[in-house]
mmCIF file of C-alpha atoms and ligand atoms in Angstrom:
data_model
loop_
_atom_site.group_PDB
_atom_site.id
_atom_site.type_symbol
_atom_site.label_atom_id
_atom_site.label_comp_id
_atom_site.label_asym_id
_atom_site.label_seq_id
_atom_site.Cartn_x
_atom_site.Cartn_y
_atom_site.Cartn_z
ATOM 1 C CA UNK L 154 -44.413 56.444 63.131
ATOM 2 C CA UNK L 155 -42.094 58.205 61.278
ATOM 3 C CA UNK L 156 -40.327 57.033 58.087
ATOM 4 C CA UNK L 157 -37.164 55.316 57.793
ATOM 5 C CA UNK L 158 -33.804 55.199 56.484
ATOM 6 C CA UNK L 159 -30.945 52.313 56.123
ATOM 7 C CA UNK L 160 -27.786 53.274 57.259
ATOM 8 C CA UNK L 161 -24.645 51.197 57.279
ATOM 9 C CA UNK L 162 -21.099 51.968 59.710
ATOM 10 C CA UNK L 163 -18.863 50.692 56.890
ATOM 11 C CA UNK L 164 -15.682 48.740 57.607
ATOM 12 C CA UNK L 165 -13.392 51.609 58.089
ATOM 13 C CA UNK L 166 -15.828 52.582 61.059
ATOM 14 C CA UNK L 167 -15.757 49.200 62.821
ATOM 15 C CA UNK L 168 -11.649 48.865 62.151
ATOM 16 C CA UNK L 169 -11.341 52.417 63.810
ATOM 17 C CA UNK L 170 -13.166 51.007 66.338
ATOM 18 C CA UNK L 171 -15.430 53.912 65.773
ATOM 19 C CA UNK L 172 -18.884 52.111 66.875
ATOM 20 C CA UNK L 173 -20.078 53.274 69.847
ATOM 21 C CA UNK L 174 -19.298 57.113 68.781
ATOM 22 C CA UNK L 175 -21.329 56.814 65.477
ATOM 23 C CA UNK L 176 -24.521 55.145 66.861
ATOM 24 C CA UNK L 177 -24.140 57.994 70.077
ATOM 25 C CA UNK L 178 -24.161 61.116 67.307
ATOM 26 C CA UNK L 179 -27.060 58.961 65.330
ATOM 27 C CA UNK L 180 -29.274 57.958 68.722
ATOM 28 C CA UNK L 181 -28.831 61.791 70.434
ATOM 29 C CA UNK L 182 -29.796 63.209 66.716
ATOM 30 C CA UNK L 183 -33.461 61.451 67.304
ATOM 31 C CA UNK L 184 -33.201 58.389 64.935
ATOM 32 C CA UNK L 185 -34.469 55.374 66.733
ATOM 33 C CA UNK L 186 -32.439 51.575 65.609
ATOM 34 C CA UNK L 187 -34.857 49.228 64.281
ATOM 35 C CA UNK L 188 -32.562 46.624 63.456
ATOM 36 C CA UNK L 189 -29.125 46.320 63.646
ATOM 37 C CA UNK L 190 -26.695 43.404 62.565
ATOM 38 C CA UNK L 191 -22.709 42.876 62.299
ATOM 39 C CA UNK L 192 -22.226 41.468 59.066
ATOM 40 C CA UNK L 193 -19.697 40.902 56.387
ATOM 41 C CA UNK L 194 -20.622 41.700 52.922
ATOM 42 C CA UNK L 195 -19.736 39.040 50.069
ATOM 43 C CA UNK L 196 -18.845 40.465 46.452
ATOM 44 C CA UNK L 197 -22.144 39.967 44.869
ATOM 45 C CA UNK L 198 -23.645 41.511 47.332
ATOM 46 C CA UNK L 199 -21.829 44.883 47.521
ATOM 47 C CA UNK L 200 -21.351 44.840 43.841
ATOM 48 C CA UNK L 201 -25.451 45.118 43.850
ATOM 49 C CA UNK L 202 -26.488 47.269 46.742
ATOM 50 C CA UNK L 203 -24.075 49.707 44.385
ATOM 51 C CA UNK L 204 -24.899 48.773 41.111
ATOM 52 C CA UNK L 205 -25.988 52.210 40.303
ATOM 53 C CA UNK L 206 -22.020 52.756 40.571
ATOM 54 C CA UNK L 207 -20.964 49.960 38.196
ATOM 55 C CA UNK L 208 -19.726 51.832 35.217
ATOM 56 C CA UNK L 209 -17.528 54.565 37.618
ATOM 57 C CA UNK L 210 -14.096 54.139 37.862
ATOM 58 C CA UNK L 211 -14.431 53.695 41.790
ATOM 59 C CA UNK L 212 -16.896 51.338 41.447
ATOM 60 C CA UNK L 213 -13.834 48.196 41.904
ATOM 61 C CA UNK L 214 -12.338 49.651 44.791
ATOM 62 C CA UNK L 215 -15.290 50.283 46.372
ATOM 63 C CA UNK L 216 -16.696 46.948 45.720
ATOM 64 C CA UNK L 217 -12.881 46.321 47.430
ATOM 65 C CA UNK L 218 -13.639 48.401 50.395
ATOM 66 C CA UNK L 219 -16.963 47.285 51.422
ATOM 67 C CA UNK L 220 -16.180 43.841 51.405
ATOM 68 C CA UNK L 221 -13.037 44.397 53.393
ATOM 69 C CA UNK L 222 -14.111 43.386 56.568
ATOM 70 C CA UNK L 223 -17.119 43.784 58.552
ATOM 71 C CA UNK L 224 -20.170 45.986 58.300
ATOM 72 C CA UNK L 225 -23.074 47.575 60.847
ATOM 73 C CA UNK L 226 -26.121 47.808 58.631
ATOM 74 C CA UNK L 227 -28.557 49.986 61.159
ATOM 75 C CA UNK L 228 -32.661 50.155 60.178
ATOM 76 C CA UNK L 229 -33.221 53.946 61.509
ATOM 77 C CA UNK L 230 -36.702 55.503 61.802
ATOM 78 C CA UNK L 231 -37.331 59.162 62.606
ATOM 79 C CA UNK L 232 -39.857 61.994 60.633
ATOM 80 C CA UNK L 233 -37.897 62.770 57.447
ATOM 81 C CA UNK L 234 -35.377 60.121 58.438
ATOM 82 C CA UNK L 235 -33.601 60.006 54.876
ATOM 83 C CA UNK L 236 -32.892 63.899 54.466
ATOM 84 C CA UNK L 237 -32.492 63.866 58.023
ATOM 85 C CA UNK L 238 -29.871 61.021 58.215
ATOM 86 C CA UNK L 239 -27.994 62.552 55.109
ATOM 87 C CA UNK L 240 -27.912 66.160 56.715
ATOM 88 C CA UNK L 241 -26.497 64.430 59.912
ATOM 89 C CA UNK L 242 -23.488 62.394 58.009
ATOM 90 C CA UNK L 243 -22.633 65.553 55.633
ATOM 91 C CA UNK L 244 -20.943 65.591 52.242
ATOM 92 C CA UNK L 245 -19.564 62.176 50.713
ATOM 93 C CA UNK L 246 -16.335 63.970 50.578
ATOM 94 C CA UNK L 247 -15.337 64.528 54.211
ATOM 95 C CA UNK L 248 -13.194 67.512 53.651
ATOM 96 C CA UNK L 249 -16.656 69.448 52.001
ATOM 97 C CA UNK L 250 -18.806 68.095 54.546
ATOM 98 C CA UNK L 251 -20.430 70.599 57.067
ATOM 99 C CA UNK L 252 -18.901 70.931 60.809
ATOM 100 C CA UNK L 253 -20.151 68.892 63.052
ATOM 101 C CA UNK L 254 -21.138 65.869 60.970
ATOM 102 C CA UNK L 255 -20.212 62.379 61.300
ATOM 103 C CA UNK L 256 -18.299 62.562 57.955
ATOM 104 C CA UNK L 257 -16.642 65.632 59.082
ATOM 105 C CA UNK L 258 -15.698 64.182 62.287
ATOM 106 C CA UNK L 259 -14.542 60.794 61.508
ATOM 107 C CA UNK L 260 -13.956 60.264 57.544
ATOM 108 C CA UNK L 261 -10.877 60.553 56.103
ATOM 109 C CA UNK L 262 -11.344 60.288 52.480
ATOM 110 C CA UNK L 263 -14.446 60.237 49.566
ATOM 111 C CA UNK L 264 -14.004 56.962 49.720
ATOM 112 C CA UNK L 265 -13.566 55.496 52.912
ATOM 113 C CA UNK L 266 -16.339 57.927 54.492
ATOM 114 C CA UNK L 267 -17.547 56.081 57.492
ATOM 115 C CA UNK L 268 -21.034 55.611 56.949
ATOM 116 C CA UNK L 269 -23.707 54.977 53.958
ATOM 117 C CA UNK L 270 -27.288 56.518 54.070
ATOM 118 C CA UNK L 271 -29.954 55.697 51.346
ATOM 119 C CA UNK L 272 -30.586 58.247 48.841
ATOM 120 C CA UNK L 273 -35.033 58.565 49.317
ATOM 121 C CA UNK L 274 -37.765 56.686 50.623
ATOM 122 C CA UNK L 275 -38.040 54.130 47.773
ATOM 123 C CA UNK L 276 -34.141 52.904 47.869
ATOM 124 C CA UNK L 277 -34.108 53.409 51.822
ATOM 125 C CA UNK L 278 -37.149 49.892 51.375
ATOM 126 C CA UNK L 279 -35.382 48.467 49.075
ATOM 127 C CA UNK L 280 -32.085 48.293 51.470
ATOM 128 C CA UNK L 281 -33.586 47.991 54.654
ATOM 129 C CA UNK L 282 -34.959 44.521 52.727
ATOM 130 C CA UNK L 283 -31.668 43.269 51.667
ATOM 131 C CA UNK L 284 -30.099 43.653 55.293
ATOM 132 C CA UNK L 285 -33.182 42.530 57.197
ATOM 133 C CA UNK L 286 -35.710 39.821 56.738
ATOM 134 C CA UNK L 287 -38.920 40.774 56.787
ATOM 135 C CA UNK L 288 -39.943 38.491 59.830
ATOM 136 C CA UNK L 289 -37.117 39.696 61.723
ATOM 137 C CA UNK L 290 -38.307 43.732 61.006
ATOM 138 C CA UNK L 291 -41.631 43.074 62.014
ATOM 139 C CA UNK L 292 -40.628 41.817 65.158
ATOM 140 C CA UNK L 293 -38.864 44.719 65.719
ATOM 141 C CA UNK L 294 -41.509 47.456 64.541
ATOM 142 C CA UNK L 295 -44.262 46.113 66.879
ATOM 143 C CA UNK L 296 -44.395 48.699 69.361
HETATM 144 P P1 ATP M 595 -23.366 56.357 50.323
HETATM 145 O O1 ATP M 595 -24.181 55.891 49.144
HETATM 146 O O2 ATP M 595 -22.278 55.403 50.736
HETATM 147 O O3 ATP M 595 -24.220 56.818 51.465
HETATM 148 P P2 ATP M 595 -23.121 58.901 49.075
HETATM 149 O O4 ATP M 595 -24.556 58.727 48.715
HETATM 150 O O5 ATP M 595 -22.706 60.126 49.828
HETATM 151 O O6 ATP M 595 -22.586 57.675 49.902
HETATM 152 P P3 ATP M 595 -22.466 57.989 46.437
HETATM 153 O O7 ATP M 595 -22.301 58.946 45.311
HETATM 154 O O8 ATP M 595 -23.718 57.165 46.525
HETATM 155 O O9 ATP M 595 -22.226 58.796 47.785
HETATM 156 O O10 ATP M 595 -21.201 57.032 46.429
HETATM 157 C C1 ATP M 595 -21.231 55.793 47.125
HETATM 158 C C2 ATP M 595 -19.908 55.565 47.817
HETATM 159 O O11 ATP M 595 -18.912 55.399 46.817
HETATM 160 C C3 ATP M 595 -19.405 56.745 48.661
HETATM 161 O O12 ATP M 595 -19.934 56.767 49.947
HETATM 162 C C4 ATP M 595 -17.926 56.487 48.675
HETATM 163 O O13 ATP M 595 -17.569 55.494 49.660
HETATM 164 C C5 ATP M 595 -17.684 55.948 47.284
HETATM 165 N N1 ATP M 595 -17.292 57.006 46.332
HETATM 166 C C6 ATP M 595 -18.108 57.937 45.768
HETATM 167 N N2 ATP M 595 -17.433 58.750 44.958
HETATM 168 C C7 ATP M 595 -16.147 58.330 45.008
HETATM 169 C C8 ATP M 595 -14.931 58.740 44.382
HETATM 170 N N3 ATP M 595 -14.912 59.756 43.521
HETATM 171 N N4 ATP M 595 -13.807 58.062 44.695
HETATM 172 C C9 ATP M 595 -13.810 57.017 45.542
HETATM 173 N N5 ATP M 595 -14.921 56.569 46.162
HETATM 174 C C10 ATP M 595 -16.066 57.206 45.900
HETATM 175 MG MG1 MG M 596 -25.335 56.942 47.801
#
């Protein structure tokens, strides 16, 4: 078993209708879905999966954006899945990001960037918990 990451298609993917594509570039890239949900995020909890953020002057519109409509939080597994995942989606900042990634392809601004990925192992847990009940991920990991 490899090791595993939490992404998230963020509402500006699912408004541009943008789905299909991302999970196709994350699937053919070797990550295999674990779980996967459609959900839309309330205030408090956007305002804490970034808390880190809280005291940056993006941190309101952001809260703003991510609650903005709905969400594709995605449990990914693959060997070095976060470095992996984050090489994959490129820079936060589309127009630095490297050709060829998701970010490059499809984001159109820091901000509205298409896609999260966690940051290491230890937040990649912690997230993967908040989107996905335990019961529900251990369903999914038996094979
Ligand atoms: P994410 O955590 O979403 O995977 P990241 O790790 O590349 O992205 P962070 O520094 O964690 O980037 O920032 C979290 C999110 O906050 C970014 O993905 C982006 O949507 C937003 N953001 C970051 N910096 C800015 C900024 N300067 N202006 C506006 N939004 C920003
Ligand atoms: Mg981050």
């Amino acid at each position: 078993m490899g090791n595993r990451t939490l992404a998230i298609l963020k509402p500006d993917c699912v408004r541009k209708n943008l789905i299909g594509e991302v999970i196709t570039k994350i699937t053919e890239a070797g990550f295999k879905i674990k779980a996967m949900k459609m959900t839309r995020l309330s205030r408090a909890a956007a305002e804490g999966f970034y808390e880190v953020h809280k005291e940056r002057e993006f941190f309101n519109s952001l809260v703003d954006f991510m609650t903005s409509g709905p969400c594709v939080p995605i449990a990914l597994e693959k060997e070095n899945a976060v470095a992996d995942f984050r090489k994959l989606i490129g820079s936060t900042d589309p127009s630095e990001a490297a050709e060829g990634t998701i970010r490059k392809l499809f984001a159109e601004s820091k901000q509205f960037n298409i896609v999260h990925g966690s940051d290491s192992d230890e937040n990649a847990a912690i997230e993967i918990a908040h989107f996905f009940p335990r019961k529900e991920l251990l369903e999914n990991y038996n094979d």
